[in-house]
mmCIF file of C-alpha atoms and ligand atoms in Angstrom:
data_model
loop_
_atom_site.group_PDB
_atom_site.id
_atom_site.type_symbol
_atom_site.label_atom_id
_atom_site.label_comp_id
_atom_site.label_asym_id
_atom_site.label_seq_id
_atom_site.Cartn_x
_atom_site.Cartn_y
_atom_site.Cartn_z
ATOM 1 C CA MET B 416 106.759 82.433 105.624
ATOM 2 C CA ILE B 417 108.122 81.382 101.964
ATOM 3 C CA TYR B 418 107.465 83.997 99.842
ATOM 4 C CA LEU B 419 105.793 83.436 97.052
ATOM 5 C CA ASP B 420 105.123 87.224 96.073
ATOM 6 C CA ALA B 421 108.070 88.644 94.204
ATOM 7 C CA ALA B 422 106.058 89.695 90.654
ATOM 8 C CA ALA B 423 104.559 92.068 93.076
ATOM 9 C CA THR B 424 107.683 93.557 95.284
ATOM 10 C CA ALA B 425 110.702 92.038 95.455
ATOM 11 C CA PRO B 426 112.424 91.798 98.820
ATOM 12 C CA PRO B 427 115.262 94.082 98.678
ATOM 13 C CA ARG B 428 119.113 93.417 98.083
ATOM 14 C CA ARG B 429 121.451 94.303 101.145
ATOM 15 C CA GLU B 430 123.477 95.198 99.174
ATOM 16 C CA VAL B 431 122.181 97.968 96.728
ATOM 17 C CA LEU B 432 120.535 99.394 100.668
ATOM 18 C CA GLU B 433 124.251 99.457 101.820
ATOM 19 C CA ALA B 434 124.904 101.394 98.681
ATOM 20 C CA MET B 435 121.823 103.845 98.553
ATOM 21 C CA TRP B 436 123.083 104.704 103.150
ATOM 22 C CA PRO B 437 125.441 107.292 101.588
ATOM 23 C CA HIS B 438 122.342 109.124 100.315
ATOM 24 C CA LEU B 439 119.950 108.692 103.130
ATOM 25 C CA THR B 440 122.089 109.711 106.036
ATOM 26 C CA SER B 441 125.234 112.076 105.210
ATOM 27 C CA GLU B 442 125.601 112.332 101.169
ATOM 28 C CA PHE B 443 121.863 114.287 101.279
ATOM 29 C CA GLY B 444 122.006 117.166 99.057
ATOM 30 C CA ASN B 445 120.379 118.120 96.153
ATOM 31 C CA PRO B 446 121.517 117.980 92.708
ATOM 32 C CA SER B 447 121.141 120.952 91.444
ATOM 33 C CA SER B 448 122.237 122.909 94.399
ATOM 34 C CA SER B 449 125.720 124.776 93.144
ATOM 35 C CA HIS B 450 127.463 124.100 96.588
ATOM 36 C CA VAL B 451 129.932 120.662 97.592
ATOM 37 C CA ALA B 452 126.979 118.782 98.677
ATOM 38 C CA GLY B 453 124.850 119.444 95.948
ATOM 39 C CA GLU B 454 127.733 119.271 94.020
ATOM 40 C CA SER B 455 128.241 115.363 95.495
ATOM 41 C CA ALA B 456 124.642 114.531 95.210
ATOM 42 C CA ALA B 457 124.512 115.514 91.387
ATOM 43 C CA ARG B 458 127.805 113.396 91.250
ATOM 44 C CA ALA B 459 125.571 109.960 92.095
ATOM 45 C CA LEU B 460 123.056 110.509 90.283
ATOM 46 C CA GLU B 461 125.222 111.049 87.036
ATOM 47 C CA GLU B 462 128.056 107.846 87.766
ATOM 48 C CA ALA B 463 124.192 105.700 88.405
ATOM 49 C CA ARG B 464 122.976 107.001 85.661
ATOM 50 C CA GLU B 465 126.281 106.246 83.898
ATOM 51 C CA THR B 466 125.689 102.556 85.247
ATOM 52 C CA ALA B 467 121.918 101.828 84.708
ATOM 53 C CA ALA B 468 122.978 102.731 80.783
ATOM 54 C CA ALA B 469 126.145 100.665 80.910
ATOM 55 C CA VAL B 470 123.610 97.386 81.872
ATOM 56 C CA LEU B 471 121.322 98.831 78.640
ATOM 57 C CA GLY B 472 123.985 99.950 76.404
ATOM 58 C CA CYS B 473 122.755 102.795 76.394
ATOM 59 C CA ARG B 474 124.120 106.308 76.425
ATOM 60 C CA PRO B 475 123.190 107.774 80.282
ATOM 61 C CA GLY B 476 121.420 110.964 78.883
ATOM 62 C CA GLU B 477 119.308 108.369 77.528
ATOM 63 C CA ILE B 478 117.676 107.375 81.207
ATOM 64 C CA ILE B 479 115.497 109.344 82.535
ATOM 65 C CA PHE B 480 114.922 108.250 86.041
ATOM 66 C CA THR B 481 110.996 108.006 87.824
ATOM 67 C CA SER B 482 109.768 107.101 90.682
ATOM 68 C CA GLY B 483 108.267 103.448 89.420
ATOM 69 C CA GLY B 484 107.255 101.721 86.929
ATOM 70 C CA THR B 485 103.820 102.926 86.746
ATOM 71 C CA GLU B 486 105.580 106.827 85.875
ATOM 72 C CA ALA B 487 107.568 105.325 83.562
ATOM 73 C CA ASP B 488 104.588 104.064 81.579
ATOM 74 C CA ASN B 489 102.935 106.814 81.733
ATOM 75 C CA LEU B 490 105.797 108.886 80.547
ATOM 76 C CA ALA B 491 107.476 106.525 77.363
ATOM 77 C CA VAL B 492 102.996 107.127 76.004
ATOM 78 C CA LYS B 493 101.454 109.981 77.022
ATOM 79 C CA GLY B 494 105.138 111.608 76.326
ATOM 80 C CA LEU B 495 105.532 109.735 72.969
ATOM 81 C CA ALA B 496 102.232 109.896 71.123
ATOM 82 C CA LEU B 497 101.460 113.409 72.077
ATOM 83 C CA THR B 498 105.159 114.248 70.581
ATOM 84 C CA GLY B 499 104.593 112.505 68.127
ATOM 85 C CA LEU B 500 101.266 113.887 67.723
ATOM 86 C CA ASP B 501 102.971 117.112 66.517
ATOM 87 C CA ARG B 502 104.911 116.164 64.457
ATOM 88 C CA GLN B 503 101.825 114.141 62.415
ATOM 89 C CA ASP B 504 99.997 117.363 62.378
ATOM 90 C CA ARG B 505 103.573 118.950 61.465
ATOM 91 C CA LEU B 506 103.418 116.553 58.470
ATOM 92 C CA GLU B 507 100.068 116.726 57.776
ATOM 93 C CA ARG B 508 100.415 121.005 57.231
ATOM 94 C CA LEU B 509 103.684 121.137 55.676
ATOM 95 C CA GLU B 510 103.648 117.780 52.512
ATOM 96 C CA ARG B 511 100.187 117.841 51.460
ATOM 97 C CA PRO B 512 97.590 119.209 50.069
ATOM 98 C CA ALA B 513 93.876 120.504 52.108
ATOM 99 C CA HIS B 514 92.047 118.838 50.110
ATOM 100 C CA ASP B 515 94.417 115.569 50.672
ATOM 101 C CA ARG B 516 94.611 115.096 54.220
ATOM 102 C CA SER B 517 92.800 111.973 55.597
ATOM 103 C CA GLY B 518 91.850 113.567 58.503
ATOM 104 C CA ALA B 519 92.043 110.299 60.105
ATOM 105 C CA ALA B 520 92.799 109.665 64.323
ATOM 106 C CA PRO B 521 96.104 109.281 65.407
ATOM 107 C CA GLN B 522 96.763 105.535 66.220
ATOM 108 C CA LEU B 523 98.670 104.102 68.955
ATOM 109 C CA VAL B 524 99.364 99.942 69.092
ATOM 110 C CA SER B 525 99.597 98.145 71.352
ATOM 111 C CA THR B 526 98.001 95.021 73.336
ATOM 112 C CA ALA B 527 95.291 93.319 75.304
ATOM 113 C CA VAL B 528 97.510 91.625 78.459
ATOM 114 C CA GLU B 529 99.842 95.341 79.214
ATOM 115 C CA HIS B 530 99.406 95.868 82.862
ATOM 116 C CA PRO B 531 97.301 99.156 83.477
ATOM 117 C CA ALA B 532 100.463 101.282 83.220
ATOM 118 C CA VAL B 533 99.986 101.598 79.365
ATOM 119 C CA LEU B 534 96.851 101.046 80.052
ATOM 120 C CA GLU B 535 95.020 102.983 80.904
ATOM 121 C CA SER B 536 97.792 105.918 79.455
ATOM 122 C CA LEU B 537 96.166 104.612 76.458
ATOM 123 C CA ASP B 538 92.644 105.412 77.323
ATOM 124 C CA TYR B 539 93.299 109.101 78.709
ATOM 125 C CA LEU B 540 95.022 109.606 75.404
ATOM 126 C CA ARG B 541 91.993 108.245 73.453
ATOM 127 C CA ARG B 542 88.877 110.192 75.632
ATOM 128 C CA ARG B 543 91.198 113.137 76.375
ATOM 129 C CA HIS B 544 93.378 113.534 72.694
ATOM 130 C CA GLY B 545 91.027 111.874 70.772
ATOM 131 C CA PHE B 546 93.299 108.976 69.641
ATOM 132 C CA ARG B 547 91.922 105.741 68.358
ATOM 133 C CA VAL B 548 93.733 102.311 70.343
ATOM 134 C CA MET B 549 93.955 99.594 68.228
ATOM 135 C CA LEU B 550 94.857 96.631 71.249
ATOM 136 C CA LEU B 551 96.606 93.060 69.154
ATOM 137 C CA PRO B 552 94.818 89.546 70.224
ATOM 138 C CA VAL B 553 97.010 87.059 71.872
ATOM 139 C CA ASP B 554 96.460 84.031 71.856
ATOM 140 C CA GLU B 555 95.795 80.762 74.380
ATOM 141 C CA THR B 556 99.730 80.841 75.969
ATOM 142 C CA GLY B 557 98.901 85.053 76.028
ATOM 143 C CA MET B 558 101.337 85.622 72.661
ATOM 144 C CA VAL B 559 101.332 88.734 70.429
ATOM 145 C CA ASP B 560 102.185 87.678 66.745
ATOM 146 C CA PRO B 561 104.698 89.831 64.859
ATOM 147 C CA GLU B 562 103.385 90.200 61.511
ATOM 148 C CA GLU B 563 99.498 90.426 63.369
ATOM 149 C CA ALA B 564 101.702 93.138 64.879
ATOM 150 C CA ALA B 565 103.075 94.817 61.280
ATOM 151 C CA ALA B 566 99.488 94.795 59.847
ATOM 152 C CA ALA B 567 97.682 96.939 62.791
ATOM 153 C CA LEU B 568 100.500 99.922 61.693
ATOM 154 C CA THR B 569 99.448 102.132 59.196
ATOM 155 C CA PRO B 570 100.291 105.401 58.440
ATOM 156 C CA GLU B 571 98.625 106.939 61.424
ATOM 157 C CA THR B 572 100.945 105.040 63.745
ATOM 158 C CA VAL B 573 101.902 107.856 66.114
ATOM 159 C CA LEU B 574 103.724 105.111 68.855
ATOM 160 C CA CYS B 575 103.428 100.336 69.415
ATOM 161 C CA SER B 576 103.897 99.553 73.129
ATOM 162 C CA VAL B 577 104.117 95.439 73.797
ATOM 163 C CA MET B 578 105.187 94.436 76.619
ATOM 164 C CA TYR B 579 107.906 92.235 77.333
ATOM 165 C CA ALA B 580 107.798 89.924 79.769
ATOM 166 C CA ASN B 581 103.547 89.650 81.098
ATOM 167 C CA ASN B 582 103.171 90.345 84.817
ATOM 168 C CA GLU B 583 99.969 88.123 85.231
ATOM 169 C CA VAL B 584 101.626 84.437 82.720
ATOM 170 C CA GLY B 585 104.849 84.819 82.468
ATOM 171 C CA THR B 586 105.020 84.795 78.621
ATOM 172 C CA ILE B 587 108.252 86.417 77.082
ATOM 173 C CA GLN B 588 106.735 88.505 73.708
ATOM 174 C CA PRO B 589 109.074 88.847 70.503
ATOM 175 C CA VAL B 590 110.308 92.481 71.633
ATOM 176 C CA GLY B 591 112.912 92.153 69.073
ATOM 177 C CA GLU B 592 110.322 90.685 66.839
ATOM 178 C CA ILE B 593 107.571 93.353 66.691
ATOM 179 C CA ALA B 594 110.794 96.163 67.947
ATOM 180 C CA ALA B 595 112.388 95.587 63.453
ATOM 181 C CA ARG B 596 108.199 95.701 62.615
ATOM 182 C CA CYS B 597 108.338 99.413 63.977
ATOM 183 C CA ARG B 598 111.119 100.846 63.152
ATOM 184 C CA ALA B 599 110.415 99.470 59.638
ATOM 185 C CA ALA B 600 107.470 101.428 59.286
ATOM 186 C CA GLY B 601 109.014 103.989 61.725
ATOM 187 C CA VAL B 602 107.061 103.588 64.179
ATOM 188 C CA PRO B 603 108.559 104.032 67.663
ATOM 189 C CA PHE B 604 108.785 101.757 69.798
ATOM 190 C CA HIS B 605 107.910 101.147 73.832
ATOM 191 C CA THR B 606 108.770 97.758 76.113
ATOM 192 C CA ASP B 607 107.361 97.691 80.011
ATOM 193 C CA ALA B 608 110.267 95.628 81.384
ATOM 194 C CA VAL B 609 108.960 96.016 84.227
ATOM 195 C CA GLN B 610 108.476 92.279 85.332
ATOM 196 C CA ALA B 611 111.392 91.010 82.399
ATOM 197 C CA GLY B 612 114.049 93.714 84.239
ATOM 198 C CA GLY B 613 115.729 90.976 86.845
ATOM 199 C CA TRP B 614 115.815 88.070 84.355
ATOM 200 C CA LEU B 615 116.793 89.111 80.081
ATOM 201 C CA ASP B 616 118.448 90.225 78.098
ATOM 202 C CA LEU B 617 118.010 94.581 78.719
ATOM 203 C CA ASP B 618 120.709 95.436 75.904
ATOM 204 C CA VAL B 619 118.500 98.025 74.126
ATOM 205 C CA GLY B 620 120.459 97.755 71.221
ATOM 206 C CA THR B 621 120.463 93.770 70.402
ATOM 207 C CA LEU B 622 116.114 94.490 70.869
ATOM 208 C CA GLY B 623 116.580 97.838 69.063
ATOM 209 C CA VAL B 624 113.333 99.010 70.832
ATOM 210 C CA ASP B 625 112.885 103.078 71.094
ATOM 211 C CA ALA B 626 112.214 103.199 74.770
ATOM 212 C CA LEU B 627 111.889 101.037 77.462
ATOM 213 C CA SER B 628 110.486 101.174 80.893
ATOM 214 C CA LEU B 629 112.071 100.119 84.456
ATOM 215 C CA SER B 630 110.797 99.169 88.085
ATOM 216 C CA GLY B 631 113.235 99.058 90.692
ATOM 217 C CA HIS B 632 111.712 97.481 93.964
ATOM 218 C CA LYS B 633 111.084 93.975 91.687
ATOM 219 C CA LEU B 634 114.774 93.978 91.256
ATOM 220 C CA GLY B 635 115.689 94.509 94.795
ATOM 221 C CA THR B 636 115.237 98.747 94.932
ATOM 222 C CA PRO B 637 113.129 99.806 97.991
ATOM 223 C CA LYS B 638 109.512 101.081 96.148
ATOM 224 C CA GLY B 639 109.762 104.596 94.590
ATOM 225 C CA ILE B 640 112.086 104.744 91.934
ATOM 226 C CA GLY B 641 112.209 103.472 87.736
ATOM 227 C CA LEU B 642 113.566 104.678 84.985
ATOM 228 C CA LEU B 643 112.398 105.124 81.543
ATOM 229 C CA TYR B 644 114.998 104.694 77.916
ATOM 230 C CA LEU B 645 114.354 106.758 75.282
ATOM 231 C CA ARG B 646 116.619 106.552 71.844
ATOM 232 C CA GLY B 647 118.742 109.617 71.761
ATOM 233 C CA ALA B 648 117.080 111.271 73.984
ATOM 234 C CA PRO B 649 114.608 113.424 71.008
ATOM 235 C CA PRO B 650 112.067 116.156 73.002
ATOM 236 C CA LEU B 651 109.369 114.672 74.972
ATOM 237 C CA GLU B 652 105.813 116.610 76.138
ATOM 238 C CA PRO B 653 106.533 116.149 79.682
ATOM 239 C CA VAL B 654 103.608 114.069 82.136
ATOM 240 C CA MET B 655 105.237 116.288 85.764
ATOM 241 C CA HIS B 656 105.666 119.696 85.493
ATOM 242 C CA GLY B 657 108.110 122.060 87.132
ATOM 243 C CA GLY B 658 111.748 122.440 88.333
ATOM 244 C CA GLY B 659 113.235 121.216 84.804
ATOM 245 C CA GLN B 660 114.680 118.432 86.096
ATOM 246 C CA GLU B 661 116.175 115.049 84.005
ATOM 247 C CA ARG B 662 116.602 117.461 80.956
ATOM 248 C CA GLY B 663 112.939 119.107 81.379
ATOM 249 C CA ARG B 664 111.693 115.377 80.815
ATOM 250 C CA ARG B 665 110.605 114.583 84.518
ATOM 251 C CA SER B 666 110.661 117.855 86.915
ATOM 252 C CA GLY B 667 111.007 117.196 90.989
ATOM 253 C CA THR B 668 113.830 116.991 92.933
ATOM 254 C CA GLU B 669 115.849 113.761 91.869
ATOM 255 C CA ASN B 670 116.053 110.210 93.939
ATOM 256 C CA VAL B 671 119.477 110.185 94.217
ATOM 257 C CA ALA B 672 119.529 107.407 96.505
ATOM 258 C CA GLY B 673 116.960 105.421 94.520
ATOM 259 C CA ALA B 674 118.433 105.783 91.329
ATOM 260 C CA VAL B 675 121.868 104.793 93.260
ATOM 261 C CA GLY B 676 119.883 101.731 95.034
ATOM 262 C CA MET B 677 118.328 101.122 90.579
ATOM 263 C CA ALA B 678 121.972 101.218 89.303
ATOM 264 C CA ALA B 679 123.317 99.143 92.202
ATOM 265 C CA ALA B 680 120.237 96.512 91.549
ATOM 266 C CA LEU B 681 120.985 96.874 87.341
ATOM 267 C CA ALA B 682 124.056 95.145 87.803
ATOM 268 C CA LEU B 683 123.533 93.147 90.076
ATOM 269 C CA ALA B 684 120.922 91.669 88.546
ATOM 270 C CA ALA B 685 123.410 91.888 84.828
ATOM 271 C CA ALA B 686 126.333 90.007 86.350
ATOM 272 C CA GLU B 687 124.028 86.955 88.015
ATOM 273 C CA ARG B 688 121.253 86.686 85.673
ATOM 274 C CA ASP B 689 122.665 84.021 83.744
ATOM 275 C CA ASP B 690 123.102 81.811 86.265
ATOM 276 C CA ALA B 691 120.048 83.283 88.385
ATOM 277 C CA ALA B 692 118.196 82.471 84.892
ATOM 278 C CA ARG B 693 119.173 78.611 84.892
ATOM 279 C CA HIS B 694 118.567 78.474 88.973
ATOM 280 C CA ALA B 695 114.831 79.066 89.114
ATOM 281 C CA SER B 696 113.267 78.129 86.059
ATOM 282 C CA ALA B 697 114.504 75.168 87.049
ATOM 283 C CA LEU B 698 113.071 74.816 90.037
ATOM 284 C CA ARG B 699 110.098 77.231 89.002
ATOM 285 C CA ASN B 700 109.694 73.134 86.598
ATOM 286 C CA ARG B 701 110.379 71.454 89.575
ATOM 287 C CA LEU B 702 107.832 74.246 91.323
ATOM 288 C CA ILE B 703 105.467 73.238 87.500
ATOM 289 C CA ASP B 704 105.482 69.635 87.811
ATOM 290 C CA ALA B 705 104.648 68.934 91.347
ATOM 291 C CA VAL B 706 101.476 71.019 91.433
ATOM 292 C CA LEU B 707 100.461 69.644 87.999
ATOM 293 C CA ARG B 708 100.930 65.953 89.568
ATOM 294 C CA GLY B 709 99.921 67.325 93.080
ATOM 295 C CA VAL B 710 96.745 69.437 91.685
ATOM 296 C CA PRO B 711 94.783 67.196 88.637
ATOM 297 C CA GLY B 712 92.417 69.216 86.254
ATOM 298 C CA ALA B 713 95.169 72.997 87.780
ATOM 299 C CA LEU B 714 95.830 74.612 84.899
ATOM 300 C CA LEU B 715 99.008 75.991 83.649
ATOM 301 C CA THR B 716 98.316 79.319 82.415
ATOM 302 C CA GLY B 717 101.626 81.141 80.149
ATOM 303 C CA HIS B 718 103.222 79.490 77.588
ATOM 304 C CA GLY B 719 105.252 76.092 78.202
ATOM 305 C CA THR B 720 109.226 77.508 77.513
ATOM 306 C CA GLU B 721 108.542 81.061 76.356
ATOM 307 C CA ARG B 722 107.770 82.333 80.387
ATOM 308 C CA LEU B 723 109.810 84.069 83.045
ATOM 309 C CA PRO B 724 112.193 81.568 85.541
ATOM 310 C CA GLY B 725 110.496 82.784 88.556
ATOM 311 C CA GLN B 726 107.133 82.594 87.272
ATOM 312 C CA ALA B 727 104.690 79.759 87.479
ATOM 313 C CA SER B 728 100.703 80.987 87.017
ATOM 314 C CA PHE B 729 97.687 78.815 87.144
ATOM 315 C CA CYS B 730 93.622 77.962 87.582
ATOM 316 C CA PHE B 731 92.116 75.542 89.536
ATOM 317 C CA PRO B 732 88.813 75.371 88.108
ATOM 318 C CA GLY B 733 85.984 75.002 90.205
ATOM 319 C CA THR B 734 87.913 76.832 92.959
ATOM 320 C CA SER B 735 88.434 80.260 93.967
ATOM 321 C CA GLY B 736 91.280 82.170 93.381
ATOM 322 C CA GLU B 737 91.117 84.079 96.613
ATOM 323 C CA ALA B 738 90.052 80.823 99.157
ATOM 324 C CA VAL B 739 93.039 79.195 97.487
ATOM 325 C CA LEU B 740 95.747 82.313 98.063
ATOM 326 C CA LEU B 741 93.770 82.976 102.097
ATOM 327 C CA GLU B 742 94.130 78.542 103.111
ATOM 328 C CA LEU B 743 97.989 79.416 101.130
ATOM 329 C CA GLU B 744 98.073 81.948 102.914
ATOM 330 C CA ARG B 745 97.346 79.712 106.801
ATOM 331 C CA GLY B 746 100.123 77.120 105.322
ATOM 332 C CA GLY B 747 102.973 79.958 105.474
ATOM 333 C CA VAL B 748 103.088 80.757 101.685
ATOM 334 C CA LEU B 749 102.510 84.027 100.448
ATOM 335 C CA CYS B 750 101.241 84.529 96.607
ATOM 336 C CA SER B 751 98.974 86.406 94.659
ATOM 337 C CA SER B 752 95.457 85.624 92.418
ATOM 338 C CA GLY B 753 96.554 87.479 89.076
ATOM 339 C CA SER B 754 98.430 91.044 89.176
ATOM 340 C CA ALA B 755 98.512 92.938 92.656
ATOM 341 C CA CYS B 756 96.640 96.122 91.374
ATOM 342 C CA ALA B 757 93.363 94.195 90.807
ATOM 343 C CA ALA B 758 93.761 91.674 93.926
ATOM 344 C CA GLY B 759 90.643 91.845 96.059
ATOM 345 C CA SER B 760 88.282 93.102 92.745
ATOM 346 C CA ASP B 761 85.732 90.548 91.804
ATOM 347 C CA GLU B 762 86.136 91.136 88.170
ATOM 348 C CA PRO B 763 88.077 88.255 86.334
ATOM 349 C CA SER B 764 91.529 89.202 84.936
ATOM 350 C CA ALA B 765 91.870 90.776 81.378
ATOM 351 C CA VAL B 766 94.550 89.307 80.963
ATOM 352 C CA LEU B 767 93.157 85.693 81.442
ATOM 353 C CA THR B 768 90.038 85.898 79.349
ATOM 354 C CA ALA B 769 92.085 88.046 76.433
ATOM 355 C CA MET B 770 93.807 84.546 75.969
ATOM 356 C CA GLY B 771 90.369 82.638 76.217
ATOM 357 C CA LEU B 772 89.772 81.834 79.885
ATOM 358 C CA ASP B 773 85.804 82.214 80.834
ATOM 359 C CA ARG B 774 85.405 83.878 83.742
ATOM 360 C CA GLU B 775 84.861 81.620 86.161
ATOM 361 C CA THR B 776 88.476 79.802 85.016
ATOM 362 C CA ALA B 777 90.111 83.207 84.613
ATOM 363 C CA GLN B 778 88.178 83.861 88.779
ATOM 364 C CA THR B 779 90.644 80.795 89.788
ATOM 365 C CA ALA B 780 94.007 82.346 88.886
ATOM 366 C CA VAL B 781 96.677 81.788 91.218
ATOM 367 C CA ARG B 782 100.506 83.089 90.664
ATOM 368 C CA PHE B 783 103.758 82.455 92.657
ATOM 369 C CA THR B 784 106.907 84.233 91.455
ATOM 370 C CA PHE B 785 110.756 84.075 92.984
ATOM 371 C CA THR B 786 113.873 85.822 93.101
ATOM 372 C CA ALA B 787 117.089 83.379 91.920
ATOM 373 C CA ALA B 788 117.668 82.954 96.031
ATOM 374 C CA ILE B 789 114.318 80.425 96.432
ATOM 375 C CA ARG B 790 115.062 77.038 97.951
ATOM 376 C CA GLU B 791 114.311 73.661 96.505
ATOM 377 C CA ASP B 792 112.707 73.283 99.849
ATOM 378 C CA ASP B 793 110.835 75.888 99.643
ATOM 379 C CA VAL B 794 109.727 75.434 96.382
ATOM 380 C CA ASP B 795 108.308 71.304 97.071
ATOM 381 C CA ARG B 796 106.470 72.928 100.354
ATOM 382 C CA ALA B 797 104.805 75.219 98.630
ATOM 383 C CA ALA B 798 103.823 72.607 96.127
ATOM 384 C CA GLN B 799 102.249 70.715 99.035
ATOM 385 C CA GLU B 800 100.711 73.661 100.551
ATOM 386 C CA VAL B 801 99.051 74.411 97.461
ATOM 387 C CA VAL B 802 97.586 70.546 96.745
ATOM 388 C CA ALA B 803 96.292 70.771 100.626
ATOM 389 C CA ALA B 804 94.706 74.602 99.868
ATOM 390 C CA VAL B 805 92.668 73.018 96.664
ATOM 391 C CA ALA B 806 91.973 70.266 98.406
ATOM 392 C CA ALA B 807 90.048 72.462 101.509
ATOM 393 C CA VAL B 808 88.505 74.253 99.065
ATOM 394 C CA GLY B 809 86.907 71.987 96.890
ATOM 395 C CA GLY B 810 87.010 69.823 94.080
ATOM 396 C CA LEU B 811 88.265 70.648 90.275
ATOM 397 C CA ALA B 812 86.301 71.496 87.272
ATOM 398 C CA PRO B 813 87.564 70.957 83.879
ATOM 399 C CA ALA B 814 88.280 74.709 82.540
ATOM 400 C CA ARG B 815 86.484 75.497 80.066
ATOM 401 C CA LEU B 816 87.985 77.630 76.965
ATOM 402 C CA ARG B 817 85.971 80.537 75.563
ATOM 403 C CA ALA B 818 85.012 79.543 71.794
HETATM 404 N N1 LIG X 2043 104.069 97.138 84.842
HETATM 405 C C1 LIG X 2043 104.060 96.000 84.935
HETATM 406 C C2 LIG X 2043 104.948 95.359 83.831
HETATM 407 C C3 LIG X 2043 104.262 95.543 86.226
HETATM 408 O O1 LIG X 2043 104.043 94.258 86.731
HETATM 409 C C4 LIG X 2043 103.736 96.810 86.964
HETATM 410 C C5 LIG X 2043 104.284 96.577 88.639
HETATM 411 O O2 LIG X 2043 103.410 95.163 88.753
HETATM 412 C C6 LIG X 2043 104.201 98.251 86.575
HETATM 413 C C7 LIG X 2043 104.310 98.179 85.121
HETATM 414 C C8 LIG X 2043 103.985 98.727 87.709
HETATM 415 O O3 LIG X 2043 105.527 99.158 88.034
HETATM 416 P P1 LIG X 2043 105.427 100.520 90.069
HETATM 417 O O4 LIG X 2043 105.094 99.494 90.525
HETATM 418 O O5 LIG X 2043 107.295 100.460 89.962
HETATM 419 O O6 LIG X 2043 104.671 101.668 89.632
#
């Protein structure tokens, strides 16, 4: 089997599991307990926080461990929006005379290509709290224009959230530029870095972001751990209420083993990043070339160069993405159609339609994603299987771009 679905979940890494093992066995204390077992667990948790903070270039107190990327996104978007709402209310009350209040709803700015963890959080804030949501468009490569992002910011904007790299097409967004525009406008900026985590620079100072979400299982931990970086550790409306762990920002007994694994995975990713990106990019380009050569009419989706090293995504017009996937699985290649979350849904990908593809073409999407452990012979075999799978499920019609 050739596993080319690392964006859905990456294989756990041995070094990560080894780092976690003591905390799943002998070192099982609750970090809140005041006895020696608890103290030892609390120490492990704080060491993990320090390691993660060193990779992100921030202070340990600015890291909140969560159950994964979805929770980190929810906490960032809902927490910052609701906290920002309070601030905006106070400003309105204190600074503007009653007759001069605009009455405009607080605004959230994001993009049409975010993961559902962000989009659904935004929609919740719109439905239940009256926020206005402005989703920035993307071009045909899936890229957001920083000028458009800057133009969308208003005095009512309480948060801007733009993902670092897209999970379906791998396009890398100019988050540094957008973050700078937000900073100039005094708007907090969050980025969902879940797919970027294993590949791109995560230094939050260089990026200039106020909040950043990561997920462990895309980096080689078991599922169930993630983190949110929050600049300056400001007060934050929590999503999880309870015993006040993580300085009151995320209640629930901490996943100590997960946090230790997350720190180990981040440290490995940082140490290996340049070599990993070089190796994976070369093999990604080899896969892209072989597929485009072997399947005339195939369409590479996403950006030509600003794309994640371990990501190649295509549409095969005239086929069905699901049928191609089944053929590929028969041939020993595991991958997915667009995002793993949308798998099995009949709806075409919202990311691809936002990029201007028509519904029929969007329904033919197939995504190949891998870690730096990928080998050249895997790529060559996968490319042969793609050519055979597309031929087996039918011909190709030219892709149509929406007017
Ligand atoms: N954000 C992006 C861009 C993702 O790709 C994913 C998962 O695929 C998530 C968030 C959610 O992360 P998790 O699976 O850890 O909840």
